[in-house]
Amino acid sequence: MSVGGHFARPRFGAMWSERMSVDATAWQELRKQMPVCERWAYFDHAAVAPIPDVARRAIIRWAEEAATEAELAWPRWRRRLEDVRTMLARLLNADRDEIALVRNTTEGLSIIAEGFPWQAGDNVVVAEDEFPTNLFPWLNLRSRGVVTRLVPSRQERVGPEDFARCVDARTRMIAVSWVAFATGHRRNLDGFARLAHSIGAWLVVDGIQALGAFPLDTRKIPIDALAADGHKWLLGPEGAGCLFVRRERIGQLRPVQVGWNSVRHAGRFDRPEFALKDSAARFEGGSPNMAGFHALAASLELLEPFPLEGRAARLRFLTDRVVQCVRELGGVVCSDRSENAFSGIVAAEFPGVSAAAIKQRCLELGVVLNERAGRVRISPHVYTSEEDIARLRDALKSVL
């Protein structure tokens, strides 16, 4: 089981090596669902993941229904949304009523930031090198007298002990990325939750770089809210994500965008009573991104047979292979590879060669990776193969 986003070493020892061997055929079958593999060795899932064929077909099917049935298909579409809500809740071991379907991480975090009952002089604490999505919604509160305190970071390596030096009695929220976007440092959410609750604050999590890749049991790790889009480790399209709000926190937030879909009698347009839903669905407002959520549903169903612990173990194996490749070619790995901090992201530097030049050359050779903060960022997925890693190695070697 996971504890605070962490895994005890035995999970990734002989037991998991044996399991990955047993499951080798399953990973290969998953790979067959990824059309991107026909052309590219794709190592940029930390940016935008390719969608599987089942998700592509779900979008096409929805478009056909939209063209030929329109309103007649709505009841069926609505049930599909609830399938998504159920599967996302299972990912977090949460209740369905704690899940709102949102467009993206920004929307989810903004619902929290704008809906909280701030008082002038309150503060929120975040790392100084956060991704803009988990920084700008808090800075935007300046006009309401809320101070955003920035925690000094060591290449994204920050922990609860660093944040503890910046909190005080007026701290209302601690906002942290579960996995940092540039180097992939995975944070101790259990420790952050304990710190936040010790001062009566919320722990708000940007979960986009880990949701679907690592387990998180919200019944054991008492985070207060988490937002994530589905277009990275969940293999969904952009524009379809989720917001988790712990049940006892839902009523503490003022919904900032309300509409026909916010109320208990959603769909009954002849009833003007303003009675908000008791669940996190009150934050959904109006019509959802039906095409996007249909695709996300298909991707979630595709991945669901693979236990999250197994996905994490597979990513450990693959990123270890990437690290080996980088080091053999004289590169410097900048990511924390310890058991408690590794993720699906490997950040690396190659002395004397710019990350931008490496990215471009790899692209020319059919290998997709990215550049962040002047470093090469490599992010495989569980369907990545040894052939992909060999192509990565050859492409890197050609430019070094």
Tab-separated table of C-alpha atoms in Angstrom, residues 96 114-115 117 126 158 163 166 193 203 208-209 274 296 311 324 337 344 378 386 398:
chain	number	residue	atom	x	y	z
A	96	ARG	CA	-18.248	9.794	-5.853
A	114	GLU	CA	-11.776	31.789	-5.456
A	115	GLY	CA	-14.328	29.926	-3.357
A	117	PRO	CA	-13.664	32.551	2.589
A	126	VAL	CA	3.587	27.400	-2.159
A	158	VAL	CA	11.091	20.710	-0.943
A	163	PHE	CA	7.129	24.751	4.366
A	166	CYS	CA	6.971	29.714	6.227
A	193	ALA	CA	-1.228	17.033	5.309
A	203	LEU	CA	-3.661	20.916	1.941
A	208	ILE	CA	-1.658	16.171	-12.661
A	209	GLN	CA	1.882	14.732	-12.771
A	274	PHE	CA	-31.680	27.713	-5.982
A	296	LEU	CA	-11.346	9.887	-20.798
A	311	ARG	CA	1.921	1.037	-12.824
A	324	GLN	CA	21.074	4.034	-17.168
A	337	ARG	CA	15.728	8.819	-7.836
A	344	GLY	CA	7.723	9.069	-14.225
A	378	ILE	CA	12.144	12.348	-20.468
A	386	GLU	CA	12.714	-1.666	-24.694
A	398	SER	CA	23.756	10.984	-32.373
